[in-house]
CSV table of C-alpha atoms in Angstrom, one decimal:
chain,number,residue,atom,x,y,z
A,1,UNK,CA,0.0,0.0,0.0
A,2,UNK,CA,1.3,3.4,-1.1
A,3,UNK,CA,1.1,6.8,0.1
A,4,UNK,CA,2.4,9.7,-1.4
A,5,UNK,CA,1.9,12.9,-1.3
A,6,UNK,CA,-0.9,13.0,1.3
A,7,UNK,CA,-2.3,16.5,2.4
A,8,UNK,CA,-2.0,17.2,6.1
A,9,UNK,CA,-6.0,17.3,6.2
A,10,UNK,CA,-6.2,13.6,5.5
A,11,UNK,CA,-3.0,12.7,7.8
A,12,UNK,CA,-4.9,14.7,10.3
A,13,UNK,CA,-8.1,12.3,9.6
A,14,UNK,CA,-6.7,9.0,10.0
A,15,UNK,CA,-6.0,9.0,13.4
A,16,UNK,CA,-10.1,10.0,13.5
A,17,UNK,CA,-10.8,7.3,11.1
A,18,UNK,CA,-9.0,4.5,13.2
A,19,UNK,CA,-10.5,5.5,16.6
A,20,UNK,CA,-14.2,5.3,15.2
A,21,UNK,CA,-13.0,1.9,13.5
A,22,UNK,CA,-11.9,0.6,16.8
A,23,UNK,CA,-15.3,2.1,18.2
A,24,UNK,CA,-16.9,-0.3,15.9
A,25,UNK,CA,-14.3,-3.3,16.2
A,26,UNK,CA,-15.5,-3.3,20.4
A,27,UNK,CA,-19.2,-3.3,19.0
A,28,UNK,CA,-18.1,-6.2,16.8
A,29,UNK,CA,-19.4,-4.4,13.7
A,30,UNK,CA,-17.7,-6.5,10.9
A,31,UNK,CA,-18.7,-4.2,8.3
A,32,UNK,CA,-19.6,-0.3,7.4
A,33,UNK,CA,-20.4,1.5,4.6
A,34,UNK,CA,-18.7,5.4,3.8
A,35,UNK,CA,-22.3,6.8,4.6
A,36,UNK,CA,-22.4,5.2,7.9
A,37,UNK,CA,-19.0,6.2,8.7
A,38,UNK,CA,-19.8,9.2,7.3
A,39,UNK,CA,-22.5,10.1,9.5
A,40,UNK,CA,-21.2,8.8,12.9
A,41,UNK,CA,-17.8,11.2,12.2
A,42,UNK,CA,-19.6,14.4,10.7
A,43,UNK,CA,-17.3,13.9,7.2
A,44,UNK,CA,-19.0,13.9,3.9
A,45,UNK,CA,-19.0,10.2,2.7
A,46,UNK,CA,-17.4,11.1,-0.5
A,47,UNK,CA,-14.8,13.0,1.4
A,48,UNK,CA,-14.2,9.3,3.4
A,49,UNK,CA,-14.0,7.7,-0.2
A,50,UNK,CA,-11.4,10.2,-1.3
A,51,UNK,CA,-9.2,10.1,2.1
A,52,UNK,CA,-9.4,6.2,1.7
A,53,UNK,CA,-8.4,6.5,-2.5
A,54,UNK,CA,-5.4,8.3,-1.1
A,55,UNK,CA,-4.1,4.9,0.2
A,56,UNK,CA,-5.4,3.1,-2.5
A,57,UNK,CA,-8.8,2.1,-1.3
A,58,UNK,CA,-10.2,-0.3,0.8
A,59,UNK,CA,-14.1,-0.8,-0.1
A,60,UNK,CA,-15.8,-2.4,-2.8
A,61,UNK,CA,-18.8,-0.5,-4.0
A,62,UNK,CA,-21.7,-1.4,-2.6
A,63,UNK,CA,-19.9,-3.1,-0.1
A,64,UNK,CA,-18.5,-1.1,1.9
A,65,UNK,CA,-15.3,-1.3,4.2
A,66,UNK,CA,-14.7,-4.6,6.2
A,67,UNK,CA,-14.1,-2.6,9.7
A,68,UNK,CA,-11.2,-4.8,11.0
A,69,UNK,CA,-9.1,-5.0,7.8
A,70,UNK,CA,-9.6,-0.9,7.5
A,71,UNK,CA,-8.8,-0.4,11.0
A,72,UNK,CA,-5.5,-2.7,10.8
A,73,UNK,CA,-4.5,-1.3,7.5
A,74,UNK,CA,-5.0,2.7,9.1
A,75,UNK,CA,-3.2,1.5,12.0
A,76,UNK,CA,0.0,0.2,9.5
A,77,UNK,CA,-0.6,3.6,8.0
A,78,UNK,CA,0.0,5.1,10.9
A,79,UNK,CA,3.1,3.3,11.8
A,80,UNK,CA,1.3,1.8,14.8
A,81,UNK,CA,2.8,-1.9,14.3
A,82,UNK,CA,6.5,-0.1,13.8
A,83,UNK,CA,7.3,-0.6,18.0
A,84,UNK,CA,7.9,2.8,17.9
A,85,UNK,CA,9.4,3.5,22.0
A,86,UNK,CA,9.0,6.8,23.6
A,87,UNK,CA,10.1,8.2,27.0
A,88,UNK,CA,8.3,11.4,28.8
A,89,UNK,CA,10.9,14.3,29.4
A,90,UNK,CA,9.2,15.8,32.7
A,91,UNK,CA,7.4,14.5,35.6
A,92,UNK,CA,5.6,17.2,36.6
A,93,UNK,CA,1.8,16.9,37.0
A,94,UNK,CA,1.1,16.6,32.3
A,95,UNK,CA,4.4,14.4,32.6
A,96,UNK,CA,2.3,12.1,35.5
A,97,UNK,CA,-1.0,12.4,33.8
A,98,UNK,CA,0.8,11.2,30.3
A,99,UNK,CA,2.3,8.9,32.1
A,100,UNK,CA,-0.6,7.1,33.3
A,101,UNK,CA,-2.6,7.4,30.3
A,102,UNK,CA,-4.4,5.2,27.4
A,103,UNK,CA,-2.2,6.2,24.8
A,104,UNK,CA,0.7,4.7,25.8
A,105,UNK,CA,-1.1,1.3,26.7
A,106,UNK,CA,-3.3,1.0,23.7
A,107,UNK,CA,-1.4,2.7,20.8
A,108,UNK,CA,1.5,0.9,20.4
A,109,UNK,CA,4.0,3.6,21.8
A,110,UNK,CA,5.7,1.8,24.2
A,111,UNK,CA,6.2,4.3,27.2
A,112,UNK,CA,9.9,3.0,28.5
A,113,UNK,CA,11.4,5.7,30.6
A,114,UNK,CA,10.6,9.0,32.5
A,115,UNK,CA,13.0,11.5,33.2
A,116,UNK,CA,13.3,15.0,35.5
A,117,UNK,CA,15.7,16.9,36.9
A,118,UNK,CA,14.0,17.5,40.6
A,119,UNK,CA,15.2,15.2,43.1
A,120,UNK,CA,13.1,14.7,45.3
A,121,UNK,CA,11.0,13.1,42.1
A,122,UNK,CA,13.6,11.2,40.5
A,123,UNK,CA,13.6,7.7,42.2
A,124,UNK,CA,9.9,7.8,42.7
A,125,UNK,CA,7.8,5.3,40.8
A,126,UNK,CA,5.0,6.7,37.8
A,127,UNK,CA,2.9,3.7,36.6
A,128,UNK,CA,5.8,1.3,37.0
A,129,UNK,CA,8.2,3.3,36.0
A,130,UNK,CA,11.3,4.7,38.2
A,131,UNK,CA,11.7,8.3,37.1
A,132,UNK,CA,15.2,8.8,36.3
A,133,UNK,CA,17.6,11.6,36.6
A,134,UNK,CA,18.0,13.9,33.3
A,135,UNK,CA,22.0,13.2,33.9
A,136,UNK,CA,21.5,9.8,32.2
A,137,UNK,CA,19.3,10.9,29.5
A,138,UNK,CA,21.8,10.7,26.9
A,139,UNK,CA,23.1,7.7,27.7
A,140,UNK,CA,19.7,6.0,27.8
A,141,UNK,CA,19.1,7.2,24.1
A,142,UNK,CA,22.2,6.1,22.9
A,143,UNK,CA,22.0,2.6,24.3
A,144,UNK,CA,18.2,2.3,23.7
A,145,UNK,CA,16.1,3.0,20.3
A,146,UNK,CA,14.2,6.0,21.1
A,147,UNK,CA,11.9,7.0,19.1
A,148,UNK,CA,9.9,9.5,20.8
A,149,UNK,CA,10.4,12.1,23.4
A,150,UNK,CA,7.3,13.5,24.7
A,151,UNK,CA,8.0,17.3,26.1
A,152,UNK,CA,6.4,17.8,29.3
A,153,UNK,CA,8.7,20.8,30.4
A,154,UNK,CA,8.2,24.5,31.5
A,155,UNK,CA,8.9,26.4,28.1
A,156,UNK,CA,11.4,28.4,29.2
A,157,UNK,CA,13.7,24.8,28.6
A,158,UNK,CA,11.8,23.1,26.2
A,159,UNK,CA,13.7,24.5,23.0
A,160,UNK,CA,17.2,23.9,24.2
A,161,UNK,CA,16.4,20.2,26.0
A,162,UNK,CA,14.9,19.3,22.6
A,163,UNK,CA,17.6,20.6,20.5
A,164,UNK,CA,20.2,18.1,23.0
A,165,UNK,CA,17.1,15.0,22.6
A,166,UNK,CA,17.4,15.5,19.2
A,167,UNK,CA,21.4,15.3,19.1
A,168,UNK,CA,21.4,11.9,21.4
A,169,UNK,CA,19.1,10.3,18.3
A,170,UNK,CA,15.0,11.0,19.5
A,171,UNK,CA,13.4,11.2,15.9
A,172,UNK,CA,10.3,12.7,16.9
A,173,UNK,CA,8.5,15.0,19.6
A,174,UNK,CA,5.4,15.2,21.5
A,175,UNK,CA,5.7,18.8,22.6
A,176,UNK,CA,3.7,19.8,25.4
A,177,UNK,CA,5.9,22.7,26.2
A,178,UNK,CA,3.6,25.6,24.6
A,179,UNK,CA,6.3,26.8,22.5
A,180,UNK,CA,7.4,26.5,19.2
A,181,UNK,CA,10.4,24.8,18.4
A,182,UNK,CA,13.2,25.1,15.6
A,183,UNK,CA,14.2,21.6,14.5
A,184,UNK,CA,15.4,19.5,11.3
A,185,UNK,CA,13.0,19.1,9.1
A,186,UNK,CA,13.6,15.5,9.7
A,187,UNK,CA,12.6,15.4,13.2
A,188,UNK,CA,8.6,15.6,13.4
A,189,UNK,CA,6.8,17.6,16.2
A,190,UNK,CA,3.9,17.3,17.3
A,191,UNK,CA,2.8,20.5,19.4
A,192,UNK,CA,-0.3,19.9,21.9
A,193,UNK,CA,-1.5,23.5,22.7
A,194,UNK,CA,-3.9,23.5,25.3
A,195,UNK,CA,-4.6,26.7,25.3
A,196,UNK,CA,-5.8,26.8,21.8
A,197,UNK,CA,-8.2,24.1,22.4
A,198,UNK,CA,-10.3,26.2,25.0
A,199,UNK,CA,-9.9,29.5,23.1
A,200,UNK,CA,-11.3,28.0,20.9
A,201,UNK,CA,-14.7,27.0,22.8
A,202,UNK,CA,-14.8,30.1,24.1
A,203,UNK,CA,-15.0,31.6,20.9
A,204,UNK,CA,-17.6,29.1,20.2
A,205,UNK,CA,-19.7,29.9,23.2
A,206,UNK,CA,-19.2,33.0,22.9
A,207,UNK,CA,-20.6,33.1,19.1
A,208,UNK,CA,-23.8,31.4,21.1
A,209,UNK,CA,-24.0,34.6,22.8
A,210,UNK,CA,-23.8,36.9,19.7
B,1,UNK,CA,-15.9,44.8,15.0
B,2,UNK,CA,-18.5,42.2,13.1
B,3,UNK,CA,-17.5,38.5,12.6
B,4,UNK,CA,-20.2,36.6,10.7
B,5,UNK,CA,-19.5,33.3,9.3
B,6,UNK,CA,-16.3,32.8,9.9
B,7,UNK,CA,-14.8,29.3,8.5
B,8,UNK,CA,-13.6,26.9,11.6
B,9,UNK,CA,-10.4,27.0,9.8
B,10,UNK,CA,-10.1,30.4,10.2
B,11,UNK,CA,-11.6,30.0,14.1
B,12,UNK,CA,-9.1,27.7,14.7
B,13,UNK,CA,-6.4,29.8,13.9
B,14,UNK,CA,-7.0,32.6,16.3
B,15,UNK,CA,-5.5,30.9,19.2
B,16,UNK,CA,-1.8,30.9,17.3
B,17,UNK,CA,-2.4,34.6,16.6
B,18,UNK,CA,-3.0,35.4,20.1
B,19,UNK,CA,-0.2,33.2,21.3
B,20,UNK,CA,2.5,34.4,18.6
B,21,UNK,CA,1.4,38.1,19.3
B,22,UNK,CA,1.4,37.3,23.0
B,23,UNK,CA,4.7,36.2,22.6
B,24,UNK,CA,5.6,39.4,20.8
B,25,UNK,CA,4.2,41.7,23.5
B,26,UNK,CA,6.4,39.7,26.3
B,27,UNK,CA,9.3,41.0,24.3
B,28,UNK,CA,8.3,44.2,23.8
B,29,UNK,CA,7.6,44.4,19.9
B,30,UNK,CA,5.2,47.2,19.4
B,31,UNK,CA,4.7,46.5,15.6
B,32,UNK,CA,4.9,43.4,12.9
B,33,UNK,CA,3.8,42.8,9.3
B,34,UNK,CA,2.1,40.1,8.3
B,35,UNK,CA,5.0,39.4,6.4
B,36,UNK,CA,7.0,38.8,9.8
B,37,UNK,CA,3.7,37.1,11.4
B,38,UNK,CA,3.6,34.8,8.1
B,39,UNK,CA,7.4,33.7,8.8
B,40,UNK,CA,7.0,33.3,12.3
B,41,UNK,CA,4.1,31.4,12.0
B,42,UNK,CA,4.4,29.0,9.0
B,43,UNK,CA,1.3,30.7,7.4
B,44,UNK,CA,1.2,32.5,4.5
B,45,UNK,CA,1.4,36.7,4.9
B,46,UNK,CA,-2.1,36.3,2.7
B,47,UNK,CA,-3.5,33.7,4.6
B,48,UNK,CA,-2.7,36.6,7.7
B,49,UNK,CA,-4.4,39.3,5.6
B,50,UNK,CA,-7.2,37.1,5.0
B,51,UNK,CA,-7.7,36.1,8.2
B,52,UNK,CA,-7.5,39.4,9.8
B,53,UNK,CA,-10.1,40.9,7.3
B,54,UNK,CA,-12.5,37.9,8.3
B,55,UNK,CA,-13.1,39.9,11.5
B,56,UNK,CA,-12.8,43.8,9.9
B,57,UNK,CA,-9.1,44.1,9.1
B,58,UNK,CA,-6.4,45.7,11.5
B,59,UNK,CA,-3.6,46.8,9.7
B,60,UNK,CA,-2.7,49.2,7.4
B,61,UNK,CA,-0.8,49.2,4.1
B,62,UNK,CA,3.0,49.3,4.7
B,63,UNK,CA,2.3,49.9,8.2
B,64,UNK,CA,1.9,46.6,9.8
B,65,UNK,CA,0.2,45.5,13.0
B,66,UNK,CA,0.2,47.1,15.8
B,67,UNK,CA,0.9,44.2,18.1
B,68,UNK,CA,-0.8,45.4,21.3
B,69,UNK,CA,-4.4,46.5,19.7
B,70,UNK,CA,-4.4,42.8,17.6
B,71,UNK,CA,-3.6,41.1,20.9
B,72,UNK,CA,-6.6,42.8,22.6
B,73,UNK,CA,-8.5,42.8,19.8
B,74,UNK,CA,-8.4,39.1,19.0
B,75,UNK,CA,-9.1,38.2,22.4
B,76,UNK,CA,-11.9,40.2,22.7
B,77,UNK,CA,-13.2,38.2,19.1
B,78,UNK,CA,-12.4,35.0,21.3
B,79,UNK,CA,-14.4,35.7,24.1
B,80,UNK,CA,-11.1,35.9,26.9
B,81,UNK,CA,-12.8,39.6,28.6
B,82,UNK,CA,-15.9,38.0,29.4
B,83,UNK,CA,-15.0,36.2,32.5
B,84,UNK,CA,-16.3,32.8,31.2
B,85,UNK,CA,-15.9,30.7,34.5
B,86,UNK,CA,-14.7,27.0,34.4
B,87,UNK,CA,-14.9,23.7,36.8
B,88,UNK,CA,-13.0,20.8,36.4
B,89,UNK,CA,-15.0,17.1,37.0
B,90,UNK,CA,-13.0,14.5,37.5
B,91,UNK,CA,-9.4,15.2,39.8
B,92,UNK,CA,-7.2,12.3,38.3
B,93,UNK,CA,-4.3,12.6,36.6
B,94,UNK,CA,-5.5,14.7,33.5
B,95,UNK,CA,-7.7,17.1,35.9
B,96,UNK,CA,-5.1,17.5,38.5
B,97,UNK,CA,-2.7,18.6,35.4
B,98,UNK,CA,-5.6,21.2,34.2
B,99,UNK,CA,-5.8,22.5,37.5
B,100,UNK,CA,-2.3,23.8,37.8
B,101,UNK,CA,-2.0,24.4,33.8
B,102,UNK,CA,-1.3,28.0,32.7
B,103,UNK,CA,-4.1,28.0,31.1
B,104,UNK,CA,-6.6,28.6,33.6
B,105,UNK,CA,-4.3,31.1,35.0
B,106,UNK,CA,-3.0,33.3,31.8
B,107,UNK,CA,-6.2,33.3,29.2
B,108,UNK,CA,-8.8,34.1,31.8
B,109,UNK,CA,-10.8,30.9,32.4
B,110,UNK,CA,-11.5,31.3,36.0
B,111,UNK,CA,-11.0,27.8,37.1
B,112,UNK,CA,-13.8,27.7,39.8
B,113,UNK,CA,-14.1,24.2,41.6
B,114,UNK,CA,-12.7,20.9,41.0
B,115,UNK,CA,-15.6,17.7,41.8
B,116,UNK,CA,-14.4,14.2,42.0
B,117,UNK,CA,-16.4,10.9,43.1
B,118,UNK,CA,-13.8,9.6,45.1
B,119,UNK,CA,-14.0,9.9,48.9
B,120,UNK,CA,-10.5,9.4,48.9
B,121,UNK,CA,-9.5,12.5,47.1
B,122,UNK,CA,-13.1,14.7,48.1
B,123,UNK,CA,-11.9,16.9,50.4
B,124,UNK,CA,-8.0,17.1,49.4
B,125,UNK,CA,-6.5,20.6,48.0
B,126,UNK,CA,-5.2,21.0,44.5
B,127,UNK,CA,-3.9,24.4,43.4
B,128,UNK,CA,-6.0,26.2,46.3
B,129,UNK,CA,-9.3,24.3,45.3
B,130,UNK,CA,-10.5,21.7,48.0
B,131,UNK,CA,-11.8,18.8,45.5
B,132,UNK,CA,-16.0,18.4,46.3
B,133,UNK,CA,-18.0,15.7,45.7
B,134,UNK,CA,-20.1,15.2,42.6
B,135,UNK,CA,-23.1,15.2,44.6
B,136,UNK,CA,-22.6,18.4,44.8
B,137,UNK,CA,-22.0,19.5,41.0
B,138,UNK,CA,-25.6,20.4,39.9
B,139,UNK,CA,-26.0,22.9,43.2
B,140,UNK,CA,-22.9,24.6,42.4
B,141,UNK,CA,-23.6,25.2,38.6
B,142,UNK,CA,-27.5,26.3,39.4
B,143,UNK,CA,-26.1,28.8,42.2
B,144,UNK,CA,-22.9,30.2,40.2
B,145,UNK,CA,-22.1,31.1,37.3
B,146,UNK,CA,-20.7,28.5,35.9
B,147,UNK,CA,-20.0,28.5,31.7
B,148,UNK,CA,-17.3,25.5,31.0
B,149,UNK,CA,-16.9,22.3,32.3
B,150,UNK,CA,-13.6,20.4,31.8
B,151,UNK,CA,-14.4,16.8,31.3
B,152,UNK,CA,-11.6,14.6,32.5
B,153,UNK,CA,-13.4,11.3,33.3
B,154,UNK,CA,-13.7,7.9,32.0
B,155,UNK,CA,-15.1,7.4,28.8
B,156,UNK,CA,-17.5,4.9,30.1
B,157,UNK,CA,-19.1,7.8,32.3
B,158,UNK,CA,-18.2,10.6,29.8
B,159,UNK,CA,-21.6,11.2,28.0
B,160,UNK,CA,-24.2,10.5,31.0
B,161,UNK,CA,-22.3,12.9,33.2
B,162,UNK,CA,-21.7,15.5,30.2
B,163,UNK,CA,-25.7,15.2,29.7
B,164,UNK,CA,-26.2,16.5,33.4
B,165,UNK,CA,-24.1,19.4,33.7
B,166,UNK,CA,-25.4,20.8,30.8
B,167,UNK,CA,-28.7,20.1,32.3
B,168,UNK,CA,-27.9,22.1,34.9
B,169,UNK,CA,-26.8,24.8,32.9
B,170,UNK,CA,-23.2,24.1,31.8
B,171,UNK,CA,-22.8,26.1,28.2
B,172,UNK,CA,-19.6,24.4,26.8
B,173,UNK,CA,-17.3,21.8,27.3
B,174,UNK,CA,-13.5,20.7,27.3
B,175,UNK,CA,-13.5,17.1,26.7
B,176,UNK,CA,-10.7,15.0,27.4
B,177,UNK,CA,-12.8,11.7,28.1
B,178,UNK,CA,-11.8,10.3,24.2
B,179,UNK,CA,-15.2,10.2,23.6
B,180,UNK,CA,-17.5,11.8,21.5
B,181,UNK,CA,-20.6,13.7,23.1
B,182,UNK,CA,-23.7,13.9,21.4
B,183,UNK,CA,-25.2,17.6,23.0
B,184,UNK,CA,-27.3,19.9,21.7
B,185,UNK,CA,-25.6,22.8,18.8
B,186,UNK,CA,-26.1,25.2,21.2
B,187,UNK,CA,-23.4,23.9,23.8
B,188,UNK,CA,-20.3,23.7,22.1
B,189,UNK,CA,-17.6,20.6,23.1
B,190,UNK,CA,-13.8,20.5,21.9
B,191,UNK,CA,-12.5,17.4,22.5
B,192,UNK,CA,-9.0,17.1,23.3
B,193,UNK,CA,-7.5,13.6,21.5
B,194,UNK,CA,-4.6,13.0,22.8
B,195,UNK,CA,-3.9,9.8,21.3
B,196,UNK,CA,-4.2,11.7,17.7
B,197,UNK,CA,-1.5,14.2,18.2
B,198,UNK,CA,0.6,11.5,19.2
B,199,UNK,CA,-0.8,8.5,16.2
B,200,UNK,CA,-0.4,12.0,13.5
B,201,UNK,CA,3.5,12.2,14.5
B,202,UNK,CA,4.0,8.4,14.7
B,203,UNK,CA,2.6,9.1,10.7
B,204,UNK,CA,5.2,11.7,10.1
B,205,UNK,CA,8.3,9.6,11.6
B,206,UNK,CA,6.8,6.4,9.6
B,207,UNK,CA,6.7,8.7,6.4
B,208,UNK,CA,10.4,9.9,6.6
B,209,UNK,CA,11.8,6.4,7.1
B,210,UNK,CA,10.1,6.0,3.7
């Protein structure tokens, strides 16, 4: 299965697409159609047909998509079946709740070490993990394949801790730092702006008002 | 200053402006072009002017921005002056992280109360908020003013509870429960997916090994 030259719209779909297909997978729905999809996501069904073309297609016209194979192949799409490891860079209160949450459990992104720089936190134990001093950060990355480093630092740090993450070998970041950072183009981020998120339901409420 | 249908897209960009001109303020820029906006943000300068004129236009030709009015000015369009109030319901992991996030603190959503089921943590302090006990939720919303709830349950309970506050007079929510809400149009929800920031860059690393 190829895909090239996908539009950030539909990347930013398929993770959409494979939670309501695991929705329906728990339901033990064996098979859905783009206008059923369609209506339990608020997409157009011929916008699902298109963002499936993209990857070559999956259905058969009148048909429709067998839920488990579609939610696999999203999922390989996804580079969910890749092992990809990550460690949390933080262990403040985001650091704990990430930590401790589904993502890490049900996604495939293995959560294998925490790290901080407080002492009377490092040596305590997150979810079965001992948090570690940032001292042996580097080492850690060099000795173990590290894929992802999720940033849950005060900002003021964030840019030059992910700079040094990014120079032990961490390929991408989770960046819950509410900054911006200035990488490689070859080292993905991922910012998670809370802020924005309830700005934006204000707005929303606020448009209620109007 | 009129805003009438104004794209989500659009919408959903406001948050960065106020953030990036935020930023600008803290260090004392008093002016910028959208040209300057555009590189800072990865957005095109037209995209800016665009956007800007969706809500009345602020600039002027060869002028710029001035940072300070735009700031306000964009706040005001996103509702952060009308003291929208906020309680949290649920004080795990993920609500005890909202409680002491910057967000509450910095964009003006007056984080009221924290409730929690748990007898073990009813009654315990976090960030100056003694945690109270959901039995006590639909008094406090019908006796204060009370515009968001923060949703940071269990999906399982997610959509019953979400049902009730708004019941009770909640006008918007902040989901983080990974579920989808079915409310009425007039009480707006963002949902906060974690695990699809983190599946979109686990797409983006998969893609450059390519």
């Amino acid at each position: 299965m190829k895909a090239k030259n996908i539009s950030s719209a539909v990347i930013k779909r398929l993770p959409r697409y494979y939670r309501y297909l695991g929705d329906l997978l728990k339901r033990n729905v064996e098979r859905v159609s783009s206008m059923e999809l369609s209506s339990l996501m608020s997409v157009t069904a011929s916008q699902i047909r298109q963002d499936l073309n993209c990857f070559g297609g999956f259905g058969q016209q009148g048909y429709g998509y067998d839920v488990a194979t579609l939610h696999s192949e999203i999922g390989t799409i996804l580079g969910l079946d890749l092992g990809y490891t990550s460690i949390i860079v933080g262990a403040g209160h985001i650091g704990h709740a990430l930590a401790t949450h589904s993502t890490f459990r049900n996604r495939g992104f293995n959560l294998c070490a925490i790290f901080d720089i407080d002492p009377t936190v490092i040596g305590t134990e997150i979810n079965g993990l001992t948090v570690k001093s940032m001292d042996e950060v580097e080492k850690y990355i060099k000795d173990n394949k590290t894929d992802i480093a999720v940033l849950a630092l005060p900002r003021s740090v964030a840019p030059s801790v992910a700079e040094k993450l990014v120079s032990y070998g961490i390929r991408g970041l989770w960046n819950f730092s509410s900054c911006e950072l200035s990488l490689p183009q070859s080292v993905p981020v991922e910012n998670v702006h809370l802020s924005d998120s309830i700005m934006t339901l204000s707005y929303r409420i606020r448009e209620i008002d109007n």
